[in-house]
């Protein structure tokens, strides 16, 4: 395994995203509030591990530190610049300095790309989930016991769902001392 990543400035991001969407990001995130994932030079940092032809990274934080749900409810807010940089860099071909991803696999429940601002009933080119994923196939490993959120991952994140059952569990009961306390 080797560490792979990039630091990029806003001009780099604009070249990848285009003027319309990057203008929205600049307006929503002034330089003083650029969000997480910004290095000392003010650049967005994207990093992960490369194992052969697989790149593994942690999905960037969804929203604002201290107020992670803000992005879900403020229609004019965009994903923070480093979030955008991560997805744009993953899609960028390797010969242009990116990761050259040919697909994305989201593990666990739930990711964040399907929760980004945009059309509630489907995407258009100005929906953030559409902008972040572009044409990448999105394979989504999702728990079978949460159909309502998995449908959102399918509808807004274009996810191809691979469901799994949650392992069975049973009541553990109380330790003897706690059981005795309960009986008091």
PDB file of C-alpha atoms in Angstrom:
ATOM      1  CA  UNK A   1       0.000   0.000   0.000  1.00  0.00           C
ATOM      2  CA  UNK A   2       1.113   3.529  -0.646  1.00  0.00           C
ATOM      3  CA  UNK A   3      -0.286   6.883   0.363  1.00  0.00           C
ATOM      4  CA  UNK A   4      -1.742   8.787  -2.556  1.00  0.00           C
ATOM      5  CA  UNK A   5      -3.277  12.224  -2.568  1.00  0.00           C
ATOM      6  CA  UNK A   6      -3.215  15.796  -3.725  1.00  0.00           C
ATOM      7  CA  UNK A   7      -3.407  19.339  -2.490  1.00  0.00           C
ATOM      8  CA  UNK A   8      -5.369  21.664  -4.723  1.00  0.00           C
ATOM      9  CA  UNK A   9      -6.284  25.309  -4.698  1.00  0.00           C
ATOM     10  CA  UNK A  10      -9.574  26.858  -5.757  1.00  0.00           C
ATOM     11  CA  UNK A  11      -8.341  27.470  -9.310  1.00  0.00           C
ATOM     12  CA  UNK A  12      -7.641  23.724  -9.659  1.00  0.00           C
ATOM     13  CA  UNK A  13     -11.104  22.951  -8.330  1.00  0.00           C
ATOM     14  CA  UNK A  14     -12.698  25.413 -10.740  1.00  0.00           C
ATOM     15  CA  UNK A  15     -10.983  23.732 -13.702  1.00  0.00           C
ATOM     16  CA  UNK A  16     -12.458  20.389 -12.632  1.00  0.00           C
ATOM     17  CA  UNK A  17     -15.950  21.573 -11.646  1.00  0.00           C
ATOM     18  CA  UNK A  18     -16.536  24.346 -14.135  1.00  0.00           C
ATOM     19  CA  UNK A  19     -17.342  27.969 -13.419  1.00  0.00           C
ATOM     20  CA  UNK A  20     -21.033  27.617 -12.494  1.00  0.00           C
ATOM     21  CA  UNK A  21     -20.683  25.094  -9.675  1.00  0.00           C
ATOM     22  CA  UNK A  22     -17.353  26.424  -8.383  1.00  0.00           C
ATOM     23  CA  UNK A  23     -18.856  29.921  -8.209  1.00  0.00           C
ATOM     24  CA  UNK A  24     -21.587  28.543  -5.944  1.00  0.00           C
ATOM     25  CA  UNK A  25     -18.940  26.941  -3.700  1.00  0.00           C
ATOM     26  CA  UNK A  26     -16.918  30.179  -3.485  1.00  0.00           C
ATOM     27  CA  UNK A  27     -20.059  32.149  -2.574  1.00  0.00           C
ATOM     28  CA  UNK A  28     -21.143  29.651   0.117  1.00  0.00           C
ATOM     29  CA  UNK A  29     -17.667  29.169   1.621  1.00  0.00           C
ATOM     30  CA  UNK A  30     -15.707  32.434   1.880  1.00  0.00           C
ATOM     31  CA  UNK A  31     -11.979  32.076   2.486  1.00  0.00           C
ATOM     32  CA  UNK A  32     -12.394  32.606   6.242  1.00  0.00           C
ATOM     33  CA  UNK A  33     -14.844  29.657   6.475  1.00  0.00           C
ATOM     34  CA  UNK A  34     -13.527  27.063   4.030  1.00  0.00           C
ATOM     35  CA  UNK A  35     -14.508  24.128   6.212  1.00  0.00           C
ATOM     36  CA  UNK A  36     -12.570  20.972   7.067  1.00  0.00           C
ATOM     37  CA  UNK A  37      -9.737  19.463   5.036  1.00  0.00           C
ATOM     38  CA  UNK A  38      -7.828  22.685   4.393  1.00  0.00           C
ATOM     39  CA  UNK A  39      -4.054  22.723   4.903  1.00  0.00           C
ATOM     40  CA  UNK A  40      -1.874  25.588   6.218  1.00  0.00           C
ATOM     41  CA  UNK A  41      -1.510  27.023   2.698  1.00  0.00           C
ATOM     42  CA  UNK A  42      -5.293  27.213   2.299  1.00  0.00           C
ATOM     43  CA  UNK A  43      -5.393  24.296  -0.139  1.00  0.00           C
ATOM     44  CA  UNK A  44      -7.826  21.396  -0.074  1.00  0.00           C
ATOM     45  CA  UNK A  45      -6.193  18.091   0.867  1.00  0.00           C
ATOM     46  CA  UNK A  46      -7.400  14.772  -0.494  1.00  0.00           C
ATOM     47  CA  UNK A  47      -5.619  11.577   0.536  1.00  0.00           C
ATOM     48  CA  UNK A  48      -6.025   7.860   0.869  1.00  0.00           C
ATOM     49  CA  UNK A  49      -4.299   4.522   0.387  1.00  0.00           C
ATOM     50  CA  UNK A  50      -3.637   2.885  -2.930  1.00  0.00           C
ATOM     51  CA  UNK A  51      -3.637  -0.919  -2.918  1.00  0.00           C
ATOM     52  CA  UNK A  52      -2.867  -2.054  -6.450  1.00  0.00           C
ATOM     53  CA  UNK A  53      -5.640  -0.560  -8.545  1.00  0.00           C
ATOM     54  CA  UNK A  54      -7.871   0.230  -5.549  1.00  0.00           C
ATOM     55  CA  UNK A  55      -7.911   3.638  -3.855  1.00  0.00           C
ATOM     56  CA  UNK A  56      -9.320   3.682  -0.306  1.00  0.00           C
ATOM     57  CA  UNK A  57     -10.328   6.916   1.382  1.00  0.00           C
ATOM     58  CA  UNK A  58     -12.712   8.120   4.060  1.00  0.00           C
ATOM     59  CA  UNK A  59     -15.631  10.101   2.712  1.00  0.00           C
ATOM     60  CA  UNK A  60     -15.222  13.777   3.659  1.00  0.00           C
ATOM     61  CA  UNK A  61     -17.372  15.224   6.427  1.00  0.00           C
ATOM     62  CA  UNK A  62     -20.811  16.218   5.206  1.00  0.00           C
ATOM     63  CA  UNK A  63     -21.251  19.661   6.604  1.00  0.00           C
ATOM     64  CA  UNK A  64     -20.062  22.228   9.011  1.00  0.00           C
ATOM     65  CA  UNK A  65     -18.090  21.247  12.089  1.00  0.00           C
ATOM     66  CA  UNK A  66     -20.345  21.656  15.106  1.00  0.00           C
ATOM     67  CA  UNK A  67     -23.439  21.718  12.842  1.00  0.00           C
ATOM     68  CA  UNK A  68     -23.220  18.660  10.572  1.00  0.00           C
ATOM     69  CA  UNK A  69     -26.909  18.738   9.629  1.00  0.00           C
ATOM     70  CA  UNK A  70     -26.781  22.334   8.351  1.00  0.00           C
ATOM     71  CA  UNK A  71     -26.107  21.193   4.794  1.00  0.00           C
ATOM     72  CA  UNK A  72     -29.325  19.163   4.771  1.00  0.00           C
ATOM     73  CA  UNK A  73     -31.549  22.123   5.577  1.00  0.00           C
ATOM     74  CA  UNK A  74     -29.914  25.164   3.956  1.00  0.00           C
ATOM     75  CA  UNK A  75     -30.880  24.979   0.301  1.00  0.00           C
ATOM     76  CA  UNK A  76     -28.235  27.524  -0.834  1.00  0.00           C
ATOM     77  CA  UNK A  77     -25.346  25.884   0.987  1.00  0.00           C
ATOM     78  CA  UNK A  78     -23.014  23.753  -1.081  1.00  0.00           C
ATOM     79  CA  UNK A  79     -20.701  20.940  -0.026  1.00  0.00           C
ATOM     80  CA  UNK A  80     -17.534  22.435   1.452  1.00  0.00           C
ATOM     81  CA  UNK A  81     -14.591  22.869  -0.948  1.00  0.00           C
ATOM     82  CA  UNK A  82     -12.611  19.853   0.283  1.00  0.00           C
ATOM     83  CA  UNK A  83     -15.667  17.606  -0.144  1.00  0.00           C
ATOM     84  CA  UNK A  84     -15.947  18.787  -3.748  1.00  0.00           C
ATOM     85  CA  UNK A  85     -12.195  18.399  -4.287  1.00  0.00           C
ATOM     86  CA  UNK A  86     -12.268  14.786  -3.051  1.00  0.00           C
ATOM     87  CA  UNK A  87     -14.910  13.654  -5.536  1.00  0.00           C
ATOM     88  CA  UNK A  88     -13.528  15.727  -8.415  1.00  0.00           C
ATOM     89  CA  UNK A  89      -9.991  14.395  -7.802  1.00  0.00           C
ATOM     90  CA  UNK A  90     -11.212  10.791  -7.604  1.00  0.00           C
ATOM     91  CA  UNK A  91     -12.878  11.160 -11.036  1.00  0.00           C
ATOM     92  CA  UNK A  92      -9.925  12.976 -12.621  1.00  0.00           C
ATOM     93  CA  UNK A  93      -7.892  10.618 -14.862  1.00  0.00           C
ATOM     94  CA  UNK A  94      -4.525   9.511 -13.496  1.00  0.00           C
ATOM     95  CA  UNK A  95      -2.640  11.049 -16.431  1.00  0.00           C
ATOM     96  CA  UNK A  96      -4.088  14.423 -15.368  1.00  0.00           C
ATOM     97  CA  UNK A  97      -3.007  13.936 -11.732  1.00  0.00           C
ATOM     98  CA  UNK A  98      -6.160  12.392 -10.263  1.00  0.00           C
ATOM     99  CA  UNK A  99      -7.032   8.988  -8.870  1.00  0.00           C
ATOM    100  CA  UNK A 100      -8.670   7.865 -12.115  1.00  0.00           C
ATOM    101  CA  UNK A 101     -11.560   6.105 -10.378  1.00  0.00           C
ATOM    102  CA  UNK A 102     -13.752   3.964 -12.596  1.00  0.00           C
ATOM    103  CA  UNK A 103     -16.319   3.278  -9.867  1.00  0.00           C
ATOM    104  CA  UNK A 104     -17.046   4.208  -6.264  1.00  0.00           C
ATOM    105  CA  UNK A 105     -17.945   1.685  -3.582  1.00  0.00           C
ATOM    106  CA  UNK A 106     -19.643   3.172  -0.534  1.00  0.00           C
ATOM    107  CA  UNK A 107     -19.495   0.881   2.481  1.00  0.00           C
ATOM    108  CA  UNK A 108     -21.730   1.248   5.473  1.00  0.00           C
ATOM    109  CA  UNK A 109     -24.889   3.092   6.197  1.00  0.00           C
ATOM    110  CA  UNK A 110     -25.113   5.758   5.284  1.00  0.00           C
ATOM    111  CA  UNK A 111     -22.892   7.864   3.065  1.00  0.00           C
ATOM    112  CA  UNK A 112     -23.456  11.514   2.420  1.00  0.00           C
ATOM    113  CA  UNK A 113     -23.441  12.082  -1.322  1.00  0.00           C
ATOM    114  CA  UNK A 114     -27.144  11.264  -1.618  1.00  0.00           C
ATOM    115  CA  UNK A 115     -27.988  13.830   1.075  1.00  0.00           C
ATOM    116  CA  UNK A 116     -26.413  16.787  -0.727  1.00  0.00           C
ATOM    117  CA  UNK A 117     -28.592  19.725  -1.820  1.00  0.00           C
ATOM    118  CA  UNK A 118     -30.482  19.300  -5.074  1.00  0.00           C
ATOM    119  CA  UNK A 119     -33.786  18.164  -6.476  1.00  0.00           C
ATOM    120  CA  UNK A 120     -35.736  16.131  -3.918  1.00  0.00           C
ATOM    121  CA  UNK A 121     -37.309  13.770  -6.470  1.00  0.00           C
ATOM    122  CA  UNK A 122     -34.485  13.328  -8.930  1.00  0.00           C
ATOM    123  CA  UNK A 123     -31.282  14.949 -10.057  1.00  0.00           C
ATOM    124  CA  UNK A 124     -30.469  17.552 -12.619  1.00  0.00           C
ATOM    125  CA  UNK A 125     -27.057  18.850 -13.619  1.00  0.00           C
ATOM    126  CA  UNK A 126     -27.140  21.352 -10.750  1.00  0.00           C
ATOM    127  CA  UNK A 127     -27.816  18.743  -8.065  1.00  0.00           C
ATOM    128  CA  UNK A 128     -24.735  18.256  -5.942  1.00  0.00           C
ATOM    129  CA  UNK A 129     -24.959  14.473  -5.874  1.00  0.00           C
ATOM    130  CA  UNK A 130     -24.943  14.522  -9.675  1.00  0.00           C
ATOM    131  CA  UNK A 131     -21.984  16.913  -9.737  1.00  0.00           C
ATOM    132  CA  UNK A 132     -19.945  14.874  -7.265  1.00  0.00           C
ATOM    133  CA  UNK A 133     -20.516  11.446  -8.823  1.00  0.00           C
ATOM    134  CA  UNK A 134     -20.632  12.486 -12.459  1.00  0.00           C
ATOM    135  CA  UNK A 135     -20.719   9.313 -14.510  1.00  0.00           C
ATOM    136  CA  UNK A 136     -19.039   7.078 -11.912  1.00  0.00           C
ATOM    137  CA  UNK A 137     -20.922   3.893 -11.108  1.00  0.00           C
ATOM    138  CA  UNK A 138     -21.834   3.970  -7.414  1.00  0.00           C
ATOM    139  CA  UNK A 139     -21.905   0.545  -5.775  1.00  0.00           C
ATOM    140  CA  UNK A 140     -23.549   0.884  -2.397  1.00  0.00           C
ATOM    141  CA  UNK A 141     -23.304  -1.829   0.254  1.00  0.00           C
ATOM    142  CA  UNK A 142     -26.379  -1.139   2.375  1.00  0.00           C
ATOM    143  CA  UNK A 143     -28.149  -2.866   5.251  1.00  0.00           C
ATOM    144  CA  UNK A 144     -31.356  -4.591   4.132  1.00  0.00           C
ATOM    145  CA  UNK A 145     -33.194  -3.392   7.253  1.00  0.00           C
ATOM    146  CA  UNK A 146     -33.231   0.263   6.142  1.00  0.00           C
ATOM    147  CA  UNK A 147     -35.156   0.343   2.853  1.00  0.00           C
ATOM    148  CA  UNK A 148     -36.265   3.990   3.062  1.00  0.00           C
ATOM    149  CA  UNK A 149     -32.723   5.380   3.186  1.00  0.00           C
ATOM    150  CA  UNK A 150     -31.386   2.851   0.697  1.00  0.00           C
ATOM    151  CA  UNK A 151     -33.992   4.037  -1.821  1.00  0.00           C
ATOM    152  CA  UNK A 152     -32.663   7.571  -1.378  1.00  0.00           C
ATOM    153  CA  UNK A 153     -29.136   6.276  -2.052  1.00  0.00           C
ATOM    154  CA  UNK A 154     -30.469   4.661  -5.212  1.00  0.00           C
ATOM    155  CA  UNK A 155     -32.564   7.610  -6.386  1.00  0.00           C
ATOM    156  CA  UNK A 156     -30.285  10.535  -5.537  1.00  0.00           C
ATOM    157  CA  UNK A 157     -26.887   8.790  -5.484  1.00  0.00           C
ATOM    158  CA  UNK A 158     -27.507   6.467  -8.457  1.00  0.00           C
ATOM    159  CA  UNK A 159     -26.502   3.629  -6.171  1.00  0.00           C
ATOM    160  CA  UNK A 160     -26.492   0.031  -7.292  1.00  0.00           C
ATOM    161  CA  UNK A 161     -27.485  -1.507  -3.991  1.00  0.00           C
ATOM    162  CA  UNK A 162     -25.820  -4.588  -2.611  1.00  0.00           C
ATOM    163  CA  UNK A 163     -27.855  -5.478   0.468  1.00  0.00           C
ATOM    164  CA  UNK A 164     -26.785  -7.495   3.448  1.00  0.00           C
ATOM    165  CA  UNK A 165     -28.713  -8.716   6.441  1.00  0.00           C
ATOM    166  CA  UNK A 166     -27.880  -7.393   9.854  1.00  0.00           C
ATOM    167  CA  UNK A 167     -26.425 -10.160  12.045  1.00  0.00           C
ATOM    168  CA  UNK A 168     -28.939 -11.633  14.495  1.00  0.00           C
ATOM    169  CA  UNK A 169     -28.744 -10.495  18.053  1.00  0.00           C
ATOM    170  CA  UNK A 170     -30.436 -11.313  21.323  1.00  0.00           C
ATOM    171  CA  UNK A 171     -30.852  -9.810  24.729  1.00  0.00           C
ATOM    172  CA  UNK A 172     -27.672  -9.996  26.747  1.00  0.00           C
ATOM    173  CA  UNK A 173     -29.428  -9.684  30.064  1.00  0.00           C
ATOM    174  CA  UNK A 174     -27.910  -8.225  33.217  1.00  0.00           C
ATOM    175  CA  UNK A 175     -24.868  -9.374  35.140  1.00  0.00           C
ATOM    176  CA  UNK A 176     -25.740 -10.942  38.478  1.00  0.00           C
ATOM    177  CA  UNK A 177     -24.887  -7.811  40.474  1.00  0.00           C
ATOM    178  CA  UNK A 178     -26.994  -5.592  38.217  1.00  0.00           C
ATOM    179  CA  UNK A 179     -29.857  -8.089  38.289  1.00  0.00           C
ATOM    180  CA  UNK A 180     -29.751  -7.972  42.100  1.00  0.00           C
ATOM    181  CA  UNK A 181     -29.818  -4.148  42.022  1.00  0.00           C
ATOM    182  CA  UNK A 182     -32.777  -4.243  39.663  1.00  0.00           C
ATOM    183  CA  UNK A 183     -34.668  -6.487  42.071  1.00  0.00           C
ATOM    184  CA  UNK A 184     -34.188  -4.025  44.953  1.00  0.00           C
TER     185      UNK A 184
END
